[in-house]
Amino acid sequence: MIRLLIVDDHPIVRDGLRAAFQAEPDIDVAGEAANGREGVERAAALEVDIVLMDLRMPEMDGVSAITALRHSHPHIKALVLTTFDGDSDVLPAIEAGATGYLLKDAPTDELLRAVRAAAAGEPVLSPSVAGRLMGQVRRPVKAALSDRELQVLALVADGATNRQAAAKLFISEASIKTHLLHIYDKLGVRDRAAAVGEGYRRGLLG
């Protein structure tokens, strides 16, 4: 028997999902949760196998909940079920440890297959999501950061402002801004916080 937890902030969605699983002899909806924090707590308390996880919810979003589950209960598998399939939704969820990613317009049969596959440890991706991931894999790798760019990134990670970084490296603030733009471009990010996060993820920052 596959024990399932439905995590979604819309009651009508939870009701519809529960109804979809009701007639399945091998799937038991053990409970529901209205946000990520509640989902993490109930997943552990109810000893479920699969968490059907929405992404955008109050209190704790789906990616944060998936990350928390992976660290506290790695045997519980998270299957994302959402209306969003943009890069900013798909990639963080997969990187957080989601076993699969489905869209809410998926037919019921596909959803049932996905839950059973996830329970068996098989990755599950909707076609549009799989296409996005393939596009990411095929995207040319950006050039590596230069020594100066690594220095700037390290200072930013330490909390330095542009002015402080410029003083430390004996260059102008304008040069720091230029280096930051190059760093953003090479790391595929848009701001300082994301650059630091990506720097740690790639092992560029110690």
XYZ file of N, CA and C in Angstrom:
618
model
N 0.834 -1.203 0.000
C 0.000 0.000 0.000
C 0.872 1.257 0.000
N 0.604 2.173 -0.926
C 1.338 3.443 -0.998
C 0.597 4.476 -0.159
N 1.265 4.982 0.875
C 0.655 6.009 1.732
C 1.024 7.384 1.182
N -0.022 8.191 0.933
C 0.145 9.450 0.213
C -0.332 10.631 1.055
N 0.417 11.726 0.997
C 0.004 12.976 1.627
C -0.184 14.024 0.538
N -1.317 14.714 0.545
C -1.591 15.761 -0.442
C -1.318 17.119 0.204
N -0.402 17.888 -0.387
C -0.047 19.210 0.156
C -0.368 20.275 -0.885
N -1.413 21.059 -0.608
C -1.847 22.112 -1.531
C -2.651 23.127 -0.723
N -2.491 24.406 -1.028
C -3.194 25.418 -0.236
C -4.634 25.656 -0.685
N -5.092 24.959 -1.718
C -6.478 25.118 -2.171
C -7.303 23.877 -1.790
N -8.278 24.036 -0.899
C -9.102 22.887 -0.460
C -9.774 22.156 -1.612
N -10.231 22.903 -2.618
C -10.934 22.261 -3.736
C -9.991 21.355 -4.527
N -8.698 21.749 -4.618
C -7.709 20.910 -5.300
C -7.460 19.644 -4.479
N -7.321 19.812 -3.174
C -7.098 18.640 -2.312
C -8.280 17.666 -2.404
N -9.491 18.212 -2.405
C -10.686 17.357 -2.513
C -10.690 16.588 -3.831
N -10.349 17.284 -4.911
C -10.332 16.639 -6.224
C -9.286 15.543 -6.311
N -8.116 15.802 -5.727
C -7.047 14.797 -5.743
C -7.423 13.593 -4.901
N -7.991 13.854 -3.728
C -8.407 12.741 -2.868
C -9.402 11.849 -3.601
N -10.345 12.478 -4.314
C -11.355 11.719 -5.068
C -10.701 10.881 -6.166
N -9.640 11.425 -6.782
C -8.961 10.707 -7.864
C -8.319 9.415 -7.375
N -7.882 9.411 -6.116
C -7.198 8.227 -5.575
C -8.133 7.264 -4.840
N -9.360 7.708 -4.600
C -10.269 6.963 -3.719
C -10.502 5.513 -4.150
N -10.609 5.297 -5.459
C -10.958 3.953 -5.945
C -9.739 3.049 -6.143
N -8.540 3.584 -5.862
C -7.324 2.799 -6.117
C -6.994 1.907 -4.915
N -6.965 0.591 -5.117
C -6.750 -0.325 -3.986
C -5.342 -0.278 -3.397
N -4.373 0.243 -4.172
C -2.984 0.236 -3.699
C -2.490 1.607 -3.231
N -3.390 2.620 -3.240
C -2.992 3.972 -2.816
C -3.935 4.453 -1.711
N -3.364 4.838 -0.588
C -4.145 5.324 0.547
C -3.779 6.779 0.822
N -4.749 7.693 0.710
C -4.500 9.095 1.052
C -4.523 9.198 2.575
N -3.337 9.253 3.154
C -3.208 9.227 4.613
C -3.554 10.564 5.248
N -3.456 11.665 4.457
C -3.763 12.964 5.030
C -3.562 14.089 4.034
N -3.827 15.314 4.515
C -3.691 16.513 3.704
C -2.988 17.599 4.507
N -2.425 18.574 3.798
C -1.818 19.729 4.445
C -2.016 20.946 3.537
N -2.119 22.138 4.157
C -2.425 23.345 3.406
C -1.208 24.214 3.108
N -0.026 23.827 3.629
C 1.198 24.572 3.321
C 2.403 23.669 3.528
N 3.558 24.136 3.115
C 4.754 23.305 3.171
C 5.151 22.896 4.574
N 5.043 23.829 5.526
C 5.450 23.517 6.902
C 4.577 22.409 7.495
N 3.281 22.565 7.273
C 2.330 21.554 7.737
C 2.598 20.226 7.029
N 2.952 20.317 5.752
C 3.223 19.114 4.972
C 4.398 18.321 5.512
N 5.481 19.021 5.867
C 6.667 18.350 6.416
C 6.317 17.662 7.733
N 5.579 18.369 8.591
C 5.205 17.802 9.897
C 4.309 16.571 9.741
N 3.305 16.679 8.867
C 2.362 15.570 8.717
C 2.970 14.386 7.973
N 3.871 14.673 7.038
C 4.536 13.576 6.311
C 5.266 12.672 7.299
N 5.933 13.289 8.268
C 6.663 12.509 9.268
C 5.708 11.809 10.222
N 4.702 12.539 10.704
C 3.773 11.983 11.699
C 2.942 10.833 11.129
N 2.580 10.943 9.857
C 1.717 9.929 9.236
C 2.508 8.811 8.567
N 3.849 8.963 8.570
C 4.728 7.946 7.975
C 4.310 7.605 6.548
N 4.231 8.638 5.711
C 3.804 8.432 4.323
C 4.989 8.025 3.451
N 4.671 7.523 2.271
C 5.706 7.141 1.295
C 5.937 8.255 0.287
N 4.834 8.906 -0.109
C 4.873 9.934 -1.151
C 4.172 11.197 -0.663
N 4.776 12.345 -0.957
C 4.110 13.626 -0.725
C 3.830 14.260 -2.085
N 2.559 14.502 -2.364
C 2.162 15.181 -3.595
C 2.188 16.670 -3.276
N 3.179 17.394 -3.800
C 3.516 18.727 -3.315
C 3.246 19.840 -4.326
N 2.424 20.805 -3.915
C 2.284 22.033 -4.696
C 3.537 22.876 -4.446
N 3.793 23.873 -5.295
C 5.005 24.680 -5.127
C 4.765 26.004 -4.418
N 3.764 26.741 -4.853
C 3.561 28.089 -4.309
C 2.474 28.061 -3.236
N 2.918 28.126 -1.982
C 2.019 28.045 -0.838
C 2.464 29.014 0.249
N 1.554 29.399 1.142
C 1.947 30.288 2.243
C 2.791 29.555 3.288
N 3.428 30.341 4.142
C 4.248 29.852 5.268
C 5.540 29.165 4.834
N 5.434 28.125 4.026
C 6.623 27.464 3.479
C 6.293 26.954 2.092
N 7.094 27.354 1.100
C 6.805 26.923 -0.270
C 7.235 25.474 -0.486
N 6.853 24.956 -1.648
C 7.113 23.553 -1.936
C 8.580 23.187 -1.991
N 9.408 24.048 -2.600
C 10.841 23.750 -2.703
C 11.478 23.669 -1.315
N 11.123 24.616 -0.437
C 11.655 24.598 0.927
C 11.202 23.340 1.665
N 9.948 22.962 1.447
C 9.422 21.758 2.103
C 10.124 20.498 1.589
N 10.362 20.436 0.290
C 11.069 19.282 -0.292
C 12.481 19.188 0.277
N 13.144 20.335 0.380
C 14.497 20.373 0.946
C 14.491 19.885 2.385
N 13.521 20.365 3.180
C 13.420 19.961 4.585
C 13.160 18.463 4.706
N 12.282 17.956 3.862
C 11.979 16.509 3.891
C 13.194 15.678 3.520
N 13.930 16.134 2.522
C 15.104 15.376 2.080
C 16.120 15.240 3.211
N 16.250 16.296 4.023
C 17.220 16.255 5.113
C 16.722 15.472 6.315
N 15.416 15.602 6.619
C 14.900 14.951 7.828
C 14.365 13.542 7.580
N 13.771 13.322 6.413
C 13.177 12.010 6.093
C 13.462 11.659 4.634
N 14.706 11.341 4.311
C 15.095 11.119 2.910
C 14.357 9.976 2.214
N 13.743 9.084 2.993
C 13.020 7.959 2.379
C 11.653 8.386 1.835
N 11.152 9.553 2.287
C 9.862 10.044 1.787
C 10.091 10.764 0.464
N 9.382 10.351 -0.560
C 9.577 10.922 -1.902
C 8.578 12.043 -2.159
N 9.069 13.109 -2.780
C 8.218 14.251 -3.102
C 7.934 14.281 -4.598
N 6.660 14.349 -4.929
C 6.229 14.442 -6.322
C 5.523 15.786 -6.489
N 6.117 16.675 -7.269
C 5.550 18.016 -7.455
C 4.342 17.943 -8.379
N 3.261 18.608 -7.961
C 2.076 18.746 -8.811
C 1.677 20.217 -8.772
N 1.903 20.920 -9.873
C 1.738 22.377 -9.875
C 1.234 22.846 -11.227
N 0.889 24.137 -11.298
C 0.479 24.723 -12.584
C 1.658 25.409 -13.257
N 2.806 25.478 -12.588
C 3.946 26.246 -13.080
C 5.033 25.347 -13.667
N 5.495 25.695 -14.886
C 6.551 24.880 -15.495
C 7.709 25.726 -16.017
N 7.892 26.931 -15.446
C 9.018 27.770 -15.841
C 10.315 27.278 -15.230
N 11.444 27.717 -15.815
C 12.765 27.310 -15.302
C 12.928 27.639 -13.826
N 12.362 28.791 -13.411
C 12.537 29.218 -12.019
C 11.746 28.355 -11.048
N 10.826 27.536 -11.565
C 10.071 26.606 -10.721
C 10.625 25.188 -10.821
N 10.847 24.745 -12.054
C 11.250 23.354 -12.294
C 12.623 23.046 -11.697
N 13.625 23.849 -12.054
C 15.002 23.519 -11.671
C 15.220 23.502 -10.157
N 14.738 24.521 -9.411
C 14.915 24.460 -7.957
C 14.246 23.248 -7.321
N 13.076 22.862 -7.847
C 12.369 21.704 -7.285
C 13.146 20.409 -7.522
N 13.675 20.246 -8.722
C 14.460 19.042 -9.039
C 15.748 19.026 -8.214
N 16.391 20.199 -8.125
C 17.638 20.280 -7.348
C 17.385 20.035 -5.863
N 16.191 20.416 -5.389
C 15.861 20.209 -3.973
C 15.662 18.736 -3.647
N 15.403 17.928 -4.697
C 15.262 16.493 -4.462
C 13.927 15.897 -4.857
N 13.114 16.645 -5.619
C 11.826 16.101 -6.052
C 12.036 14.868 -6.934
N 11.257 13.828 -6.682
C 11.332 12.598 -7.482
C 10.698 12.797 -8.843
N 9.706 13.692 -8.895
C 9.024 13.919 -10.153
C 8.372 15.281 -10.198
N 7.894 15.667 -11.382
C 7.312 16.984 -11.578
C 6.185 16.857 -12.595
N 4.964 17.051 -12.130
C 3.796 16.968 -13.007
C 3.033 18.285 -12.981
N 2.286 18.543 -14.043
C 1.434 19.722 -14.095
C -0.003 19.330 -13.774
N -0.746 20.290 -13.225
C -2.098 19.987 -12.759
C -3.088 19.683 -13.874
N -2.680 19.938 -15.123
C -3.577 19.584 -16.219
C -3.340 18.146 -16.708
N -2.502 17.407 -15.985
C -2.230 16.011 -16.359
C -3.491 15.169 -16.169
N -3.742 14.207 -17.073
C -4.888 13.308 -16.898
C -4.729 12.476 -15.620
N -5.847 12.025 -15.072
C -5.821 11.234 -13.831
C -4.966 9.981 -13.980
N -5.068 9.329 -15.134
C -4.275 8.107 -15.363
C -2.779 8.389 -15.238
N -2.358 9.534 -15.781
C -0.944 9.902 -15.726
C -0.516 10.170 -14.279
N -1.404 10.812 -13.527
C -1.117 11.096 -12.125
C -0.976 9.799 -11.323
N -1.857 8.852 -11.567
C -1.797 7.562 -10.863
C -0.510 6.819 -11.203
N -0.164 6.822 -12.488
C 1.083 6.163 -12.908
C 2.286 6.830 -12.237
N 2.235 8.157 -12.161
C 3.351 8.909 -11.590
C 3.545 8.576 -10.113
N 2.467 8.479 -9.366
C 2.558 8.146 -7.942
C 3.144 6.752 -7.764
N 2.696 5.815 -8.573
C 3.220 4.438 -8.458
C 4.696 4.384 -8.864
N 5.052 5.126 -9.913
C 6.447 5.152 -10.356
C 7.336 5.791 -9.294
N 6.874 6.903 -8.706
C 7.639 7.581 -7.666
C 7.844 6.665 -6.464
N 6.808 5.915 -6.120
C 6.909 4.979 -4.990
C 7.945 3.892 -5.271
N 8.110 3.569 -6.562
C 9.089 2.549 -6.957
C 10.481 3.156 -7.149
N 10.601 4.470 -6.902
C 11.902 5.119 -7.018
C 12.256 5.581 -8.413
N 11.261 5.602 -9.306
C 11.521 6.023 -10.685
C 11.214 7.511 -10.850
N 12.084 8.255 -11.532
C 11.804 9.679 -11.762
C 10.643 9.854 -12.729
N 9.829 10.882 -12.503
C 8.656 11.136 -13.333
C 8.643 12.610 -13.737
N 8.590 12.875 -15.041
C 8.546 14.252 -15.519
C 7.474 14.401 -16.590
N 6.691 15.477 -16.499
C 5.749 15.757 -17.580
C 6.564 16.119 -18.823
N 6.016 15.908 -20.019
C 6.779 16.170 -21.251
C 7.343 17.586 -21.335
N 6.566 18.598 -20.949
C 7.057 19.979 -21.063
C 8.219 20.222 -20.106
N 8.143 19.603 -18.926
C 9.219 19.756 -17.938
C 10.477 19.040 -18.418
N 10.309 17.847 -18.965
C 11.456 17.105 -19.492
C 12.141 17.911 -20.588
N 11.331 18.565 -21.432
C 11.890 19.395 -22.499
C 12.706 20.554 -21.952
N 12.218 21.170 -20.887
C 12.950 22.282 -20.271
C 14.295 21.815 -19.702
N 14.271 20.672 -19.043
C 15.513 20.157 -18.456
C 16.521 19.805 -19.541
N 16.044 19.235 -20.640
C 16.945 18.914 -21.752
C 17.554 20.197 -22.307
N 16.731 21.250 -22.372
C 17.235 22.531 -22.857
C 18.333 23.069 -21.961
N 18.181 22.878 -20.664
C 19.207 23.328 -19.715
C 20.496 22.545 -19.900
N 20.356 21.252 -20.089
C 21.535 20.390 -20.257
C 22.288 20.757 -21.528
N 21.530 21.081 -22.578
C 22.164 21.368 -23.871
C 22.697 22.793 -23.968
N 22.299 23.643 -23.026
C 22.748 25.038 -23.067
C 24.264 25.088 -22.907
N 24.956 25.865 -23.741
C 26.417 25.909 -23.635
C 26.874 26.392 -22.268
N 27.923 25.785 -21.769
C 28.466 26.150 -20.464
C 29.123 27.520 -20.566
N 28.800 28.389 -19.622
C 29.388 29.735 -19.617
C 30.863 29.651 -19.241
N 31.592 30.650 -19.675
C 33.023 30.695 -19.382
C 33.254 30.744 -17.881
N 34.368 30.199 -17.467
C 34.707 30.198 -16.043
C 34.994 31.615 -15.569
N 34.817 31.842 -14.277
C 35.108 33.160 -13.716
C 36.614 33.408 -13.708
N 36.989 34.657 -13.962
C 38.407 35.029 -13.896
C 38.826 35.145 -12.433
N 40.115 35.238 -12.186
C 40.612 35.377 -10.812
C 40.016 36.622 -10.150
N 39.961 37.731 -10.890
C 39.416 38.971 -10.334
C 37.925 38.816 -10.008
N 37.203 38.144 -10.902
C 35.770 37.921 -10.660
C 35.553 37.038 -9.439
N 36.416 36.057 -9.261
C 36.332 35.208 -8.063
C 36.595 36.021 -6.794
N 37.536 36.964 -6.873
C 37.830 37.826 -5.727
C 36.607 38.693 -5.388
N 35.998 39.253 -6.423
C 34.815 40.097 -6.222
C 33.677 39.275 -5.623
N 33.459 38.088 -6.165
C 32.390 37.216 -5.665
C 32.621 36.853 -4.198
N 33.859 36.565 -3.838
C 34.191 36.207 -2.454
C 33.911 37.381 -1.515
N 34.243 38.592 -1.940
C 33.988 39.777 -1.111
C 32.483 40.016 -0.944
N 31.746 39.830 -2.034
C 30.293 39.982 -1.977
C 29.696 38.942 -1.019
N 30.215 37.725 -1.084
C 29.746 36.657 -0.193
C 30.007 37.007 1.272
N 31.076 37.764 1.514
C 31.399 38.185 2.881
C 30.596 39.403 3.318
N 29.742 39.903 2.418
C 28.873 41.014 2.771
C 29.392 42.383 2.396
N 30.464 42.447 1.622
C 31.034 43.735 1.236
C 30.129 44.480 0.256
N 30.034 45.790 0.432
C 29.338 46.631 -0.551
C 30.257 46.843 -1.744
N 29.713 47.431 -2.806
C 30.555 47.737 -3.974
C 31.715 48.645 -3.580
N 31.423 49.634 -2.734
C 32.468 50.581 -2.317
C 33.555 49.876 -1.508
N 33.135 49.004 -0.587
C 34.110 48.264 0.238
C 34.953 47.319 -0.606
N 34.303 46.652 -1.553
C 35.031 45.727 -2.431
C 36.042 46.488 -3.289
N 35.627 47.651 -3.775
C 36.520 48.475 -4.599
C 37.746 48.910 -3.794
N 37.524 49.337 -2.551
C 38.634 49.779 -1.693
C 39.583 48.626 -1.403
N 39.008 47.455 -1.178
C 39.812 46.278 -0.849
C 40.703 45.866 -2.022
N 40.164 45.988 -3.236
C 40.897 45.534 -4.427
C 41.627 46.673 -5.137
N 41.526 47.881 -4.576
C 42.190 49.060 -5.160
C 41.765 49.320 -6.602
N 40.441 49.160 -6.834
C 39.892 49.480 -8.155
C 38.655 50.359 -7.944
N 38.067 50.854 -9.012
C 36.914 51.754 -8.888
C 35.617 50.962 -8.659
N 34.606 51.700 -8.131
C 33.289 51.069 -7.956
C 32.711 50.657 -9.313
N 32.988 51.465 -10.337
C 32.491 51.139 -11.687
C 33.048 49.799 -12.158
N 34.330 49.537 -11.820
C 34.948 48.249 -12.192
C 34.269 47.102 -11.461
N 33.937 47.329 -10.190
C 33.247 46.291 -9.410
C 31.904 45.969 -10.065
N 31.165 47.017 -10.455
C 29.863 46.805 -11.096
C 30.016 46.023 -12.396
N 31.062 46.329 -13.157
C 31.306 45.610 -14.411
C 31.620 44.143 -14.144
N 32.470 43.900 -13.139
C 32.804 42.517 -12.774
C 31.540 41.755 -12.341
N 30.699 42.438 -11.572
C 29.465 41.784 -11.109
C 28.557 41.418 -12.275
N 28.445 42.304 -13.256
C 27.631 41.997 -14.437
C 28.168 40.778 -15.184
N 29.491 40.683 -15.280
C 30.106 39.512 -15.934
C 29.840 38.244 -15.116
N 29.926 38.379 -13.791
C 29.670 37.234 -12.900
C 28.223 36.755 -13.071
N 27.277 37.704 -13.051
C 25.862 37.341 -13.224
C 25.646 36.598 -14.538
N 26.257 37.114 -15.593
C 26.088 36.514 -16.909
C 26.651 35.091 -16.951
N 27.844 34.929 -16.389
C 28.494 33.612 -16.431
C 27.794 32.577 -15.552
N 27.221 33.049 -14.441
C 26.549 32.116 -13.530
C 25.067 31.958 -13.859
N 24.574 32.791 -14.784
C 23.168 32.694 -15.162
C 22.220 33.175 -14.088
N 22.618 34.228 -13.356
C 21.783 34.770 -12.279
C 21.523 36.254 -12.517
N 20.708 36.847 -11.617
C 20.302 38.238 -11.831
C 20.712 39.180 -10.704
N 21.118 38.651 -9.572
C 21.454 39.551 -8.470
C 22.558 38.978 -7.591
N 22.981 39.767 -6.607
C 24.107 39.410 -5.747
C 23.832 38.132 -4.955
N 22.627 38.071 -4.352
C 22.295 36.915 -3.513
C 22.322 35.620 -4.323
N 21.752 35.682 -5.519
C 21.725 34.493 -6.378
C 23.139 34.115 -6.822
N 23.978 35.127 -7.068
C 25.363 34.861 -7.482
C 26.121 34.144 -6.372
N 25.922 34.600 -5.141
C 26.588 33.958 -3.997
C 26.088 32.523 -3.832
N 24.775 32.337 -3.931
C 24.204 30.997 -3.814
C 24.739 30.049 -4.874
N 24.797 30.551 -6.115
C 25.297 29.733 -7.219
C 26.792 29.475 -7.061
N 27.508 30.472 -6.503
C 28.946 30.304 -6.256
C 29.224 29.170 -5.282
N 28.428 29.102 -4.223
C 28.572 27.999 -3.260
C 28.184 26.668 -3.894
N 27.090 26.695 -4.682
C 26.611 25.447 -5.292
C 27.643 24.848 -6.233
N 28.388 25.738 -6.931
C 29.389 25.264 -7.890
C 30.765 25.050 -7.251
N 30.861 25.306 -5.955
C 32.134 25.118 -5.288
C 33.146 26.210 -5.549
N 32.663 27.388 -5.998
C 33.559 28.508 -6.269
C 33.902 29.264 -4.994
N 33.066 29.090 -3.979
C 33.281 29.766 -2.697
C 33.518 28.715 -1.623
N 34.511 28.955 -0.783
C 34.820 27.980 0.263
C 34.068 28.260 1.537
